[in-house]
């Protein structure tokens, strides 16, 4: 059974529920999320959807990376 992630849910909440999300996001290019304090500040309002737009990362790239780790992306 896959774990579901919503695109519009704050990253802080995603990581609180599934700590392994940080490593997947870093692999995708969201390196700032691993900086000390970033998750507790920007992570409270930044969503996966907003981050994808900011970093210009395609949804299918994100969907595939999370799928490989047992997650399902819900739009």
Coordinates of C-alpha atoms in Angstrom, one line a residue:
X1 CA 0.0 0.0 0.0
X2 CA 1.4 3.4 -1.0
X3 CA 1.5 6.4 1.2
X4 CA -0.4 9.5 -0.1
X5 CA 1.0 13.0 -0.3
X6 CA -1.0 16.0 -1.3
X7 CA 0.7 18.6 -3.6
X8 CA -0.9 21.5 -1.7
X9 CA 0.0 20.3 1.9
X10 CA 2.8 22.3 3.6
X11 CA 6.1 20.5 3.4
X12 CA 6.5 20.7 7.2
X13 CA 3.3 18.5 7.6
X14 CA 4.5 16.0 5.0
X15 CA 7.8 15.6 6.7
X16 CA 6.2 15.4 10.1
X17 CA 4.1 12.4 8.9
X18 CA 6.8 10.9 6.7
X19 CA 10.4 12.0 7.7
X20 CA 11.9 10.2 4.6
X21 CA 10.3 12.9 2.4
X22 CA 13.3 15.1 3.2
X23 CA 15.7 12.7 1.5
X24 CA 13.5 12.3 -1.5
X25 CA 13.1 16.1 -1.9
X26 CA 16.9 16.6 -1.6
X27 CA 17.4 14.0 -4.4
X28 CA 14.9 16.0 -6.5
X29 CA 16.8 19.2 -6.1
X30 CA 15.1 20.8 -3.1
X31 CA 18.4 21.0 -1.2
X32 CA 17.3 24.0 0.9
X33 CA 14.9 21.8 2.8
X34 CA 17.8 20.1 4.5
X35 CA 19.2 23.4 5.9
X36 CA 18.8 23.8 9.6
X37 CA 15.6 25.7 10.5
X38 CA 14.3 25.8 6.9
X39 CA 11.7 23.2 7.5
X40 CA 10.4 24.9 10.6
X41 CA 10.2 28.3 8.8
X42 CA 9.6 28.1 5.1
X43 CA 8.4 24.5 5.3
X44 CA 5.3 25.7 7.2
X45 CA 4.0 27.6 4.1
X46 CA 5.9 26.0 1.2
X47 CA 4.0 23.2 -0.5
X48 CA 5.4 20.6 -2.9
X49 CA 3.4 22.3 -5.7
X50 CA 4.9 25.8 -5.0
X51 CA 8.4 24.3 -4.7
X52 CA 8.0 22.5 -8.1
X53 CA 7.0 25.8 -9.7
X54 CA 9.9 27.6 -8.1
X55 CA 12.5 25.0 -9.0
X56 CA 10.9 24.3 -12.4
X57 CA 10.6 20.6 -11.8
X58 CA 7.9 18.7 -13.7
X59 CA 5.1 16.9 -11.9
X60 CA 5.9 13.6 -13.5
X61 CA 9.5 13.8 -12.3
X62 CA 8.3 14.3 -8.7
X63 CA 5.6 11.7 -9.1
X64 CA 8.1 9.1 -10.3
X65 CA 10.7 9.9 -7.5
X66 CA 8.1 9.5 -4.8
X67 CA 6.5 6.5 -6.4
X68 CA 9.9 4.7 -6.3
X69 CA 9.9 5.3 -2.5
X70 CA 6.3 4.0 -2.1
X71 CA 4.4 7.3 -2.2
X72 CA 1.5 8.4 -4.3
X73 CA 1.1 12.0 -5.2
X74 CA -2.5 13.3 -5.0
X75 CA -3.3 16.5 -6.9

